[in-house]
C-alpha positions as a LaTeX table, in Angstrom:
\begin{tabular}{lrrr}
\hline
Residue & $x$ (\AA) & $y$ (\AA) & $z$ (\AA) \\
\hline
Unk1 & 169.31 & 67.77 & 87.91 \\
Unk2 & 172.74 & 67.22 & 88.80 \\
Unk3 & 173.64 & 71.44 & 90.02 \\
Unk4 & 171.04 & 70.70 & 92.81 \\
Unk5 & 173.21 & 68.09 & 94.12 \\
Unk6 & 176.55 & 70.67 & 94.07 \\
Unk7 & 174.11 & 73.34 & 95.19 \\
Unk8 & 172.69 & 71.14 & 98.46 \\
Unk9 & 176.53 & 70.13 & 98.83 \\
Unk10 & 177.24 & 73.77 & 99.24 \\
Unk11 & 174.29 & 75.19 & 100.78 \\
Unk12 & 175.44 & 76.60 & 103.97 \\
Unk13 & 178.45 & 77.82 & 101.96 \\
Unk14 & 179.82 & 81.21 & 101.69 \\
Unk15 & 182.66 & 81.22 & 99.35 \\
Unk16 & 185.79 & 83.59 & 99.82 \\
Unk17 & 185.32 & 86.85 & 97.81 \\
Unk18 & 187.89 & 87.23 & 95.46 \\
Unk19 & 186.48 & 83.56 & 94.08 \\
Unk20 & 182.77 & 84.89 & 94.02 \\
Unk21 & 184.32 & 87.54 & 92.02 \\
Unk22 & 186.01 & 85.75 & 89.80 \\
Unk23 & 182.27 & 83.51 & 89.69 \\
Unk24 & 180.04 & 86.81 & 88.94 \\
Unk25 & 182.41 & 87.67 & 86.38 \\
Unk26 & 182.89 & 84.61 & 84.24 \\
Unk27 & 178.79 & 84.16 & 85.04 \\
Unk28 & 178.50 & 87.66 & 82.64 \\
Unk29 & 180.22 & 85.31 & 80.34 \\
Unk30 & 178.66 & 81.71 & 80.78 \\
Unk31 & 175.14 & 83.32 & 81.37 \\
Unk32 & 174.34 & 81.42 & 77.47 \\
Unk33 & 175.26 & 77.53 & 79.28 \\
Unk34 & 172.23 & 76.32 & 79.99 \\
Unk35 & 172.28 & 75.81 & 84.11 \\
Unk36 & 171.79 & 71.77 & 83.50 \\
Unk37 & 175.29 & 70.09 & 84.81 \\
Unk38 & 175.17 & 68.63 & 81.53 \\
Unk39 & 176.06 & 72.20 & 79.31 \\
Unk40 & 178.28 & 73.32 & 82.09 \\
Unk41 & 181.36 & 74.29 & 83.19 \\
Unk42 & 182.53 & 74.76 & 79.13 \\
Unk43 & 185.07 & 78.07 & 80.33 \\
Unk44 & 188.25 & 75.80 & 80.18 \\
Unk45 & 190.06 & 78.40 & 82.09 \\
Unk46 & 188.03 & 78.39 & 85.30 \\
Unk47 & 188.99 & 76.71 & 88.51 \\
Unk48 & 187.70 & 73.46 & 89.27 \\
Unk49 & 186.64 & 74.71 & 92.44 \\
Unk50 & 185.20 & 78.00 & 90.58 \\
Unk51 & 183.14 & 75.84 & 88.37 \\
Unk52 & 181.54 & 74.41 & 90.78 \\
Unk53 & 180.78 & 76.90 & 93.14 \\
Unk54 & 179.65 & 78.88 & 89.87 \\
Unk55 & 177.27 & 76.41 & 89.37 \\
Unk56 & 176.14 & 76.03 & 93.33 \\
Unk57 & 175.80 & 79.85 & 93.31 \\
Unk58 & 173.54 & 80.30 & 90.54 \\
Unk59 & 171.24 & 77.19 & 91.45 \\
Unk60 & 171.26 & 78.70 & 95.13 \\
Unk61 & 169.56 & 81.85 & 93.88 \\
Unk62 & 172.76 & 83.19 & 95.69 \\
Unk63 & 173.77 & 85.66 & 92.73 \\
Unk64 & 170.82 & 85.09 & 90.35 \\
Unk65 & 170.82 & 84.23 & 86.44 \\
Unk66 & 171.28 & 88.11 & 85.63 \\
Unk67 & 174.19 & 90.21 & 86.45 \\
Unk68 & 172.11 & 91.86 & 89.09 \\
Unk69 & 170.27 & 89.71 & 91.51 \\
Unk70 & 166.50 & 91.19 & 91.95 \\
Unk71 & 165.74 & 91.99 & 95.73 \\
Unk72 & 162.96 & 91.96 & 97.22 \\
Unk73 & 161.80 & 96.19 & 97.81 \\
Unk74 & 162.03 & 95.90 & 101.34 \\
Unk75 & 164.99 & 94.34 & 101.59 \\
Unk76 & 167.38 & 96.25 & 99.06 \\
Unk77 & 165.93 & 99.83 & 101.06 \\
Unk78 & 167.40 & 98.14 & 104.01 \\
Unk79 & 170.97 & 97.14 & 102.56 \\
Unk80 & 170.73 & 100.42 & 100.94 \\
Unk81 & 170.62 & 101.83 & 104.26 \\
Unk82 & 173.78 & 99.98 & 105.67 \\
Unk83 & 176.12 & 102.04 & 106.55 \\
Unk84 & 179.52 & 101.91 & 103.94 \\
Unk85 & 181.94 & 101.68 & 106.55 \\
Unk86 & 179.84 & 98.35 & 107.78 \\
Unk87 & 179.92 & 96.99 & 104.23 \\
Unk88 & 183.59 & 97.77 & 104.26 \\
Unk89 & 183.82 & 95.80 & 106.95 \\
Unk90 & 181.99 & 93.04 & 106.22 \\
Unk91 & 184.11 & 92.62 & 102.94 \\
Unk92 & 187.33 & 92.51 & 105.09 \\
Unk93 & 186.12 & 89.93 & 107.11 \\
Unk94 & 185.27 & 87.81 & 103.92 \\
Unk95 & 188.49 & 88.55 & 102.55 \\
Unk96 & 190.60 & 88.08 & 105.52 \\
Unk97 & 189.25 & 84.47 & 106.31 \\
Unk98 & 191.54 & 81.94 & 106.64 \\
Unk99 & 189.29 & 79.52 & 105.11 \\
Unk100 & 186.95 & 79.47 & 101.48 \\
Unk101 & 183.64 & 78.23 & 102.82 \\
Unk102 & 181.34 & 78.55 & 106.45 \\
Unk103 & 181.51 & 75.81 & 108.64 \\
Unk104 & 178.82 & 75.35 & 111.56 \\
Unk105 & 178.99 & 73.28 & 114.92 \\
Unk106 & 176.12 & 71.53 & 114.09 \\
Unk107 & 173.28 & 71.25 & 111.24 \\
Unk108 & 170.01 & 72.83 & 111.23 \\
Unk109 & 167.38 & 70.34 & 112.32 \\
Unk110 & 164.23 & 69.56 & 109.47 \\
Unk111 & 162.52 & 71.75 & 112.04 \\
Unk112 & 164.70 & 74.73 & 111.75 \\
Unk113 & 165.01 & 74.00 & 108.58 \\
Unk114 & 161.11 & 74.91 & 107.82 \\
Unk115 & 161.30 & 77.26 & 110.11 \\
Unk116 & 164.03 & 79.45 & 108.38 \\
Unk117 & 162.13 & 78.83 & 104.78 \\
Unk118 & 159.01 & 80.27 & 106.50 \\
Unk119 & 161.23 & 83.62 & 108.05 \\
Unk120 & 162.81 & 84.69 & 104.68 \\
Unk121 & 159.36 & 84.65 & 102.78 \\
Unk122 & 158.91 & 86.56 & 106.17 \\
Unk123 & 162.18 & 88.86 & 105.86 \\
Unk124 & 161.20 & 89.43 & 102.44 \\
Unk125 & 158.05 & 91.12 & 103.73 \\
Unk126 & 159.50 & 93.44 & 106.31 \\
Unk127 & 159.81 & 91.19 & 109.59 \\
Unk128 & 163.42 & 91.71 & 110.18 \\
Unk129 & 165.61 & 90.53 & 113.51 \\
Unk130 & 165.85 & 92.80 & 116.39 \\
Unk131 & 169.81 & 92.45 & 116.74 \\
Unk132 & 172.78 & 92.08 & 115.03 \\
Unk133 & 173.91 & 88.42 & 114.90 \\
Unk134 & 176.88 & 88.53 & 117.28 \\
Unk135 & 180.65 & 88.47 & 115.85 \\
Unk136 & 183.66 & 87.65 & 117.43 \\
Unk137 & 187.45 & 87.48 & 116.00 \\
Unk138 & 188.24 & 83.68 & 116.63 \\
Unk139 & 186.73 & 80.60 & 117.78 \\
Unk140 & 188.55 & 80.92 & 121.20 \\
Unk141 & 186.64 & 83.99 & 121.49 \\
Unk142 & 183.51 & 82.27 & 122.29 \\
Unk143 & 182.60 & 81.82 & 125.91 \\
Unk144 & 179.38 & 80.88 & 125.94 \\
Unk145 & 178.54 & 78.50 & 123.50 \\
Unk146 & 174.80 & 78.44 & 123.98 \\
Unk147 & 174.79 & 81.75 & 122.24 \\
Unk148 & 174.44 & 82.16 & 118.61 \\
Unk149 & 177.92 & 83.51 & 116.95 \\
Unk150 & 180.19 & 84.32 & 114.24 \\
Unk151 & 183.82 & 83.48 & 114.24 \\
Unk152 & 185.32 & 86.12 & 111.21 \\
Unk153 & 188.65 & 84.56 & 111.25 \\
Unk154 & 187.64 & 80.99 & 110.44 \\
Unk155 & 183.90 & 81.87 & 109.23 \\
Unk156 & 182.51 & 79.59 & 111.77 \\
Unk157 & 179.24 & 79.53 & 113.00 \\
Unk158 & 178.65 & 78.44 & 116.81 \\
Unk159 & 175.31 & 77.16 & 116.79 \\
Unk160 & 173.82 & 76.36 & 120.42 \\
Unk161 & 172.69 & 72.62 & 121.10 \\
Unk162 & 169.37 & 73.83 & 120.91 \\
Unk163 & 166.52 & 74.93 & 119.24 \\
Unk164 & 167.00 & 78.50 & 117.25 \\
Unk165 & 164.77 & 81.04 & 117.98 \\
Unk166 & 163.08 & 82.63 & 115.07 \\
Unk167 & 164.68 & 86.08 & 116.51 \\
Unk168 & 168.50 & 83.76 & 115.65 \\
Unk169 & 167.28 & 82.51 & 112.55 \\
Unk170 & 166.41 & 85.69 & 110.75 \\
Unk171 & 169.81 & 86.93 & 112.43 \\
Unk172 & 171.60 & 84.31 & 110.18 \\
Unk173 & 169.02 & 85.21 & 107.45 \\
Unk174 & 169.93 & 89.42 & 107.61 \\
Unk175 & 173.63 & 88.35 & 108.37 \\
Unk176 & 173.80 & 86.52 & 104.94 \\
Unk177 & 172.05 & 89.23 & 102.94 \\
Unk178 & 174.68 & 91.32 & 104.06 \\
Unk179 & 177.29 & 89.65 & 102.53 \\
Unk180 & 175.65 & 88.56 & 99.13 \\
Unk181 & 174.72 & 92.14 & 98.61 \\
Unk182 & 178.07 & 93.97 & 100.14 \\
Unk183 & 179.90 & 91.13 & 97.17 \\
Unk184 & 177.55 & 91.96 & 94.36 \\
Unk185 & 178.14 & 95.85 & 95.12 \\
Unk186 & 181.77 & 95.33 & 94.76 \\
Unk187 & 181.34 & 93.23 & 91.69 \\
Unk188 & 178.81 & 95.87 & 90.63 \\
Unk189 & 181.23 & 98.79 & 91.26 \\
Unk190 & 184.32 & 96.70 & 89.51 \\
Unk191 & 182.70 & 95.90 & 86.42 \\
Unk192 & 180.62 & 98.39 & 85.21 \\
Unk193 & 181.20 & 98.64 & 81.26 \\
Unk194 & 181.16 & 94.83 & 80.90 \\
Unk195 & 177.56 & 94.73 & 82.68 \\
Unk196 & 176.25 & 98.02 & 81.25 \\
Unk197 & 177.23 & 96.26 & 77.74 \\
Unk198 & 175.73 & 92.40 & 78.76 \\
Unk199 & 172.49 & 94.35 & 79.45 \\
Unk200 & 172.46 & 95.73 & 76.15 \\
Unk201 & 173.32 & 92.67 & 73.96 \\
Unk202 & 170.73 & 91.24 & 75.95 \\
Unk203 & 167.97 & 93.67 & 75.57 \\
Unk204 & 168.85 & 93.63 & 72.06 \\
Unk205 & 168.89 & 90.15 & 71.95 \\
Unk206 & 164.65 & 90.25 & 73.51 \\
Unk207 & 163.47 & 92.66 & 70.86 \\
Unk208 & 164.54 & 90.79 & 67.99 \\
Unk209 & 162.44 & 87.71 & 70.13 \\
Unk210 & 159.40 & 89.54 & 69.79 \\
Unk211 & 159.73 & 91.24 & 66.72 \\
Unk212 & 159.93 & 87.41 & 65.37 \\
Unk213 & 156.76 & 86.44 & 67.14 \\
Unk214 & 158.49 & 85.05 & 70.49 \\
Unk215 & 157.00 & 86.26 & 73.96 \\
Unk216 & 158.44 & 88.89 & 76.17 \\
Unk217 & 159.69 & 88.50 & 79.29 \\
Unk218 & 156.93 & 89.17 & 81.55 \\
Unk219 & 154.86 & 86.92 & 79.61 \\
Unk220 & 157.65 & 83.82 & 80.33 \\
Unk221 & 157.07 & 85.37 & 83.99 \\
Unk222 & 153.37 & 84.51 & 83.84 \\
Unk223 & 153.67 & 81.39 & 81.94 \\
Unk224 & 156.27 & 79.85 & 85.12 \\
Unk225 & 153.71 & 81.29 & 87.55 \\
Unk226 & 150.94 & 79.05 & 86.64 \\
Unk227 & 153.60 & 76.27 & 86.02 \\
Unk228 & 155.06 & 76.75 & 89.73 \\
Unk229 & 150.88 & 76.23 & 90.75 \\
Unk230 & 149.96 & 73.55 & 88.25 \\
Unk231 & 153.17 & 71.20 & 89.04 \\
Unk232 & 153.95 & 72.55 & 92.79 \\
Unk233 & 150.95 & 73.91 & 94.22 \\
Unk234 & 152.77 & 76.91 & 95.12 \\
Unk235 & 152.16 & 80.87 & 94.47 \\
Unk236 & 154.85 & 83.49 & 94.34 \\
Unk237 & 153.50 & 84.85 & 97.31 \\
Unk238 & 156.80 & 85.24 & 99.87 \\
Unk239 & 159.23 & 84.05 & 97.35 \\
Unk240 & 161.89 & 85.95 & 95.59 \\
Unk241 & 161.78 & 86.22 & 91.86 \\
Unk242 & 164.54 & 86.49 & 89.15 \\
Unk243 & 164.19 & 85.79 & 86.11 \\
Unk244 & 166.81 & 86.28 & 82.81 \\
Unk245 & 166.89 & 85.39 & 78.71 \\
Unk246 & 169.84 & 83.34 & 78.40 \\
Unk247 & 172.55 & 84.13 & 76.26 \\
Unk248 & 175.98 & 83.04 & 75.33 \\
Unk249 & 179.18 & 85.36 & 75.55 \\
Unk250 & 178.33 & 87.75 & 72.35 \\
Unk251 & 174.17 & 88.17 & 73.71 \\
Unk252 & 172.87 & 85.51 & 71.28 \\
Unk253 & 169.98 & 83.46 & 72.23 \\
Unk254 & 170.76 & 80.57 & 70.39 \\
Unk255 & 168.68 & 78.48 & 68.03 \\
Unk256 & 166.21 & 77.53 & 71.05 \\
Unk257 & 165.92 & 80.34 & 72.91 \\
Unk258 & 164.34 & 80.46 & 76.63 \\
Unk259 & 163.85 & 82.13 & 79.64 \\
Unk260 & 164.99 & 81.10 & 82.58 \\
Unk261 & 162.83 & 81.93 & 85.71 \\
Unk262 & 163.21 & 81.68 & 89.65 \\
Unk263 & 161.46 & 81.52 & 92.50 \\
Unk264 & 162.31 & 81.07 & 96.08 \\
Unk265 & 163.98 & 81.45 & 99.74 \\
Unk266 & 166.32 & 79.88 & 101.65 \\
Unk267 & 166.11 & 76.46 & 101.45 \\
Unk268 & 162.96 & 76.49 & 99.01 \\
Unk269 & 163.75 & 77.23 & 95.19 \\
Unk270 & 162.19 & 76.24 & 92.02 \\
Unk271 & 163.27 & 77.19 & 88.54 \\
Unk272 & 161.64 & 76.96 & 85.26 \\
Unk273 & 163.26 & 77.08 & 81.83 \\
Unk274 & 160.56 & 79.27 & 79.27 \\
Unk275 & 160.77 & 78.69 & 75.49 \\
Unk276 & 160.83 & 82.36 & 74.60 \\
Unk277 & 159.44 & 81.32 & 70.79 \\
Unk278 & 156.27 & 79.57 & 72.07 \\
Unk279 & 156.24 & 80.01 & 75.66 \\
Unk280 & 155.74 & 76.15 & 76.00 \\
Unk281 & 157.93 & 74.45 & 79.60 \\
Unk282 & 161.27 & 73.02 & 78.82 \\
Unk283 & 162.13 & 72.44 & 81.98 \\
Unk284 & 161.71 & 72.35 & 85.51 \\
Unk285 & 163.29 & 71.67 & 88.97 \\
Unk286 & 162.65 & 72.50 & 92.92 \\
Unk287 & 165.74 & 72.15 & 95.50 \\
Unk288 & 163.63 & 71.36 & 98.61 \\
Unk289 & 166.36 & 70.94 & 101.79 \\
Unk290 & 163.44 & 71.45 & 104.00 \\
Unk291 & 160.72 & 68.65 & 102.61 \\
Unk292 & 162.85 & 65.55 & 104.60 \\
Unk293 & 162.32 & 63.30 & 101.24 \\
Unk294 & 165.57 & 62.79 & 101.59 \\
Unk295 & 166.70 & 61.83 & 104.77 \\
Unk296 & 166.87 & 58.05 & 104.71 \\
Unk297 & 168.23 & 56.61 & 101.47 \\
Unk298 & 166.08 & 53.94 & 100.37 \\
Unk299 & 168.03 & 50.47 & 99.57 \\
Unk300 & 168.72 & 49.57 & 95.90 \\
Unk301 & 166.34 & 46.32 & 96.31 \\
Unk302 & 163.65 & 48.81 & 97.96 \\
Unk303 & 163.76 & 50.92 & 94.91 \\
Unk304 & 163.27 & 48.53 & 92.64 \\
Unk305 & 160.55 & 46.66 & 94.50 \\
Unk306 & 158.66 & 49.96 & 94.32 \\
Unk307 & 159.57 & 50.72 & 90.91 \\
Unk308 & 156.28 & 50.07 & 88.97 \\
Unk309 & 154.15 & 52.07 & 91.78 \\
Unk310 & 156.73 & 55.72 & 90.97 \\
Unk311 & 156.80 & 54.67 & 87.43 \\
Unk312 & 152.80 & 55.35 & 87.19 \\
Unk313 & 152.93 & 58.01 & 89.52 \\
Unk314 & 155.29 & 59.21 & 86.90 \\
Unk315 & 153.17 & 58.74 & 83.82 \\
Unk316 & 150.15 & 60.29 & 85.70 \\
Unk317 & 152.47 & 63.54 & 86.50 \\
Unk318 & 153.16 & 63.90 & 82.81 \\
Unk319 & 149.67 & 63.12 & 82.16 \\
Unk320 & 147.77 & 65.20 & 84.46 \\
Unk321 & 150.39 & 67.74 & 85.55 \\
Unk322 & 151.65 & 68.68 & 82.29 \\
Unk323 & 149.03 & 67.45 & 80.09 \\
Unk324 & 151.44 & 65.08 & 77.46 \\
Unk325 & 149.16 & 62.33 & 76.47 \\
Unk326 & 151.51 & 61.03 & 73.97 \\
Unk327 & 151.89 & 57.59 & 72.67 \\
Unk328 & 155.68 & 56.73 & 73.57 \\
Unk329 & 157.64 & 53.41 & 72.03 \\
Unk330 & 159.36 & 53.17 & 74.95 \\
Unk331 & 159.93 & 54.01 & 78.64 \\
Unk332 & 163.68 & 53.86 & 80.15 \\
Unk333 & 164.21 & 54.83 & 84.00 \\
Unk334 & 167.57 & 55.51 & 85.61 \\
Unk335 & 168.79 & 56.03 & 89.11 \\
Unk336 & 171.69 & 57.21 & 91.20 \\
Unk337 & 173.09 & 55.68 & 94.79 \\
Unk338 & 175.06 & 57.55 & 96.64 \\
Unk339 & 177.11 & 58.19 & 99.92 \\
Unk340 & 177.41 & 61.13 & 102.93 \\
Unk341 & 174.80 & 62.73 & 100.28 \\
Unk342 & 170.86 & 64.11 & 100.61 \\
Unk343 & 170.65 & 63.65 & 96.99 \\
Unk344 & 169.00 & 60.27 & 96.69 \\
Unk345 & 166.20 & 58.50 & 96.07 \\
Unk346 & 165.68 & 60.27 & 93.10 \\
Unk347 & 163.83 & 57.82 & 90.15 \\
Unk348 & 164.41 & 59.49 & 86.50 \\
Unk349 & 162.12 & 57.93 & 83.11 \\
Unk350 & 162.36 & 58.77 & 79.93 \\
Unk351 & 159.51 & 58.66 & 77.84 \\
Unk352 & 160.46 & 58.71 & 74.34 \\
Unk353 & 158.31 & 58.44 & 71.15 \\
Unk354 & 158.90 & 57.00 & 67.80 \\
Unk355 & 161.04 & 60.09 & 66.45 \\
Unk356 & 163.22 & 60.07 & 69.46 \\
Unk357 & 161.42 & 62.90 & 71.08 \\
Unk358 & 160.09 & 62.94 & 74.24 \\
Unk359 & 160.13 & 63.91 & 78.51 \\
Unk360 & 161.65 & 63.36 & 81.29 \\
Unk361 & 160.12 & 63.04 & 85.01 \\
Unk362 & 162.31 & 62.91 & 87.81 \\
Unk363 & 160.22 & 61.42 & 91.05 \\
Unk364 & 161.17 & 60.69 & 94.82 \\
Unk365 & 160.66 & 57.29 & 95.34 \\
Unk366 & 160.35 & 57.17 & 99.25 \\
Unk367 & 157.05 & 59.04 & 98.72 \\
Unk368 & 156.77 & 59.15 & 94.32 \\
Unk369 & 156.49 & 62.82 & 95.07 \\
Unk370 & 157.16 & 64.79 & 91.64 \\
Unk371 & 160.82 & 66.31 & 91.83 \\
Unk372 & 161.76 & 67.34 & 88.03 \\
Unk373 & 160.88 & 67.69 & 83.90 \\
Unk374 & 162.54 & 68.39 & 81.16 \\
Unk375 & 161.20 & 67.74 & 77.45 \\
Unk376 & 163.86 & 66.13 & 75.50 \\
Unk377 & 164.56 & 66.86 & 71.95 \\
Unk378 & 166.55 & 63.74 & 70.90 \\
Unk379 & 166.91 & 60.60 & 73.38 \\
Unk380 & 170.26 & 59.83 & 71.79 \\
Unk381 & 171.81 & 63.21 & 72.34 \\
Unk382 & 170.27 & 63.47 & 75.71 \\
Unk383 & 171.77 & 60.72 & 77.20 \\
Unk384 & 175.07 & 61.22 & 75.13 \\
Unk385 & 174.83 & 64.61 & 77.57 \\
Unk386 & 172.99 & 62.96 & 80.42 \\
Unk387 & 176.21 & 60.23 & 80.45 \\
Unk388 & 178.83 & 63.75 & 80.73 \\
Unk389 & 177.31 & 65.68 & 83.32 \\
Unk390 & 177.48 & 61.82 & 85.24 \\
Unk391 & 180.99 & 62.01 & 84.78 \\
Unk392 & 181.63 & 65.50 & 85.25 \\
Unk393 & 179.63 & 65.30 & 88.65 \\
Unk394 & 181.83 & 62.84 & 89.93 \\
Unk395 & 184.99 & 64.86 & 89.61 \\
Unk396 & 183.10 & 68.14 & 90.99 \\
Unk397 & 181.41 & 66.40 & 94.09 \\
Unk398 & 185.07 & 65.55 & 94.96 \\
Unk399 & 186.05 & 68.83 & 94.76 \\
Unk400 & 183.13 & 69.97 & 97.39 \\
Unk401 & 182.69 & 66.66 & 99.61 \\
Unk402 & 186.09 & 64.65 & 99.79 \\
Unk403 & 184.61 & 60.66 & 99.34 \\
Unk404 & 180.95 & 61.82 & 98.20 \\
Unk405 & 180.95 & 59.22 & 95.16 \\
Unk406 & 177.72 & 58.89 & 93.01 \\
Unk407 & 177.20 & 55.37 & 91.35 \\
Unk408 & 175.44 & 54.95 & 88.16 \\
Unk409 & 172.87 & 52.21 & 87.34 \\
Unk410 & 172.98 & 51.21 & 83.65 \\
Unk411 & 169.30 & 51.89 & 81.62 \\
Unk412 & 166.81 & 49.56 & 81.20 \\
Unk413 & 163.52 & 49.35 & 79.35 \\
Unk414 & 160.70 & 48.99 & 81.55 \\
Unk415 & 158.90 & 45.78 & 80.91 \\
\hline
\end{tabular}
């Protein structure tokens, strides 16, 4: 899915307010796009830069698919309890920084990494840091650089040449909750009627669902829970949850209407797309920074010298995963190369029946680890769309990582 890409391209990111703003607000408005890069970015009047990061924030769990993000208990009593002249000030230091996006001194290792995905499922559950992460004005303000810090003026974070503690880590977790939640509370305040009235198309939008035989919300809930087992062995325990019907600009569902559901922390996130009709999966996708399949891009000849073994690994995750034991006329695969990117060695087939129906499974090659679904509804169409959000990636990537250039590799039937 190409918004994981944007989304791991801008996952240490905190955007400057006013454009998070402008993001939360055209979201209210965009909320019917499905969140595939491929349906996308359709507001002609947004940004380049604000179509992106709309898409980065959504697929980063950063603002949810609802107006209002849903926090954990525990966690909202605690930014309840922040005091308003602290909010106040963290806004200011948002809006006052010279620059649109954090920058650190170094990357998380894998090992952090994990380690930070295990503290917010952690955080979410009560276990917060002792301190206050420790701010300073400018980067010339730092004196001791084996101390964790936060420059305001540039937003940069001085990371010591060392391991994190977990005492740092959930610093940088509470630090960040801050912000998302003193930004949503402004965007709450600002636009009141316009979310008081999306609520209400929407909820209008759910009972005329179920008074035509669809499912409700919760039951879309349940049905992604024992997807989120079956396909990635995972419960909802320590995870956030948000979950949303979509809807375009005037609360309609659409012809195919579906729920779209999340679960996840930092680093960790997996999203599932409901039919609200049938309840049946149309679609589903993990962003996994911490899992390391993606380290080491595997050579084009590699790939394909491997490409039988991941195509029946593949097959058996449609199989025995998702339980399609269709006959299929033909199988297509297609992958992406790439440069300065952790989005690789991702393998995507196509199985597609007589009709033109049919599913897509996205796989890891390095390990044929299961990555992605999505059931496709005409092959044609699909790849018509497929062949756009291509294209449109290329321009956005530019906008986020200057020279980070995705190359296509045309289809071929599997023999």
């Amino acid at each position: 899915m190409d918004e994981r890409r944007l989304k791991e391209a801008m996952n240490r990111v905190h955007i400057k307010s006013e454009m998070e703003e402008e993001i939360l607000k055209n979201l209210m408005n965009e909320t019917g796009e499905h969140l595939t890069q491929k349906k996308a970015n359709k507001s002609a009047g947004w940004q380049k830069k604000v179509a992106v990061a709309a898409v980065a924030l959504v697929a980063a769990g950063t603002v949810g698919f609802s107006a209002n993000a849903i926090r954990n208990n525990l966690v909202k009593e605690r930014m309840e309890a922040v005091p308003q002249l602290e909010l106040e000030e963290v806004l200011n230091e948002i809006d006052s920084a010279q620059v649109e996006a954090d920058t650190y001194s170094r990357d998380l290792t894998s090992e952090e990494i994990n380690r930070k995905t295990a503290l917010h499922s952690e955080y979410l559950n009560g276990r917060f840091p002792e301190k206050e992460l420790i701010k300073v004005s400018e980067e010339s303000d730092i004196v001791d650089k084996d101390v964790l810090c936060f420059a305001a003026k540039t937003s940069y974070f001085n990371i010591p040449d060392r391991e994190l503690t977990d005492e740092e880590l959930l610093q940088m977790i509470d630090f960040n909750e801050k912000r998302d939640y003193a930004l949503q509370k402004r965007y709450e305040e600002m636009y009141a009627d316009e979310i008081q009235e999306r609520e209400a198309a929407e909820q209008a939008a759910k009972a005329e669902l179920e008074v035509a035989g669809g499912i409700s919300e919760e039951e879309a809930v349940l049905k992604a829970q024992e997807w989120l087992l079956k396909i990635y062995g995972k419960t909802p325990d320590g995870l956030e949850l948000n979950h949303h019907l979509m809807t375009d600009e005037d609360g309609d569902a659409g012809e195919n209407p579906t729920y779209m559901i999340y679960y996840g922390v930092t680093h960790e996130n997996y999203y599932f797309s409901i039919s609200a009709e049938d309840g049946s999966l149309v679609e589903s996708f993990c962003g996994l920074a911490s899992s390391g399949r993606f380290e080491e891009q595997m050579k084009v000849s590699d790939v394909e010298a491997k490409l039988q073994t991941t195509y029946q690994a593949a097959a058996d995750y449609l199989k025995n995963n998702l339980g399609v034991a269709d006959e299929f006329a033909e199988v297509y695969y297609s992958y992406l190369t790439c440069e300065d990117s952790s989005y690789n060695n991702l393998v995507h087939f196509y199985f597609v029946k007589e009709d033109g129906t049919g599913h897509s499974i996205t796989c890891v090659c390095t390990d044929d680890s299961f990555d992605s679904y999505c059931r496709i509804e005409d092959y044609e169409e699909f790849q018509a769309q497929e062949t756009e959000a291509y294209e449109k990636l290329m321009e956005s990537m530019k906008a986020v990582e200057d020279g980070n250039r995705f190359d296509g590799r045309v289809l071929e039937q599997l023999k």
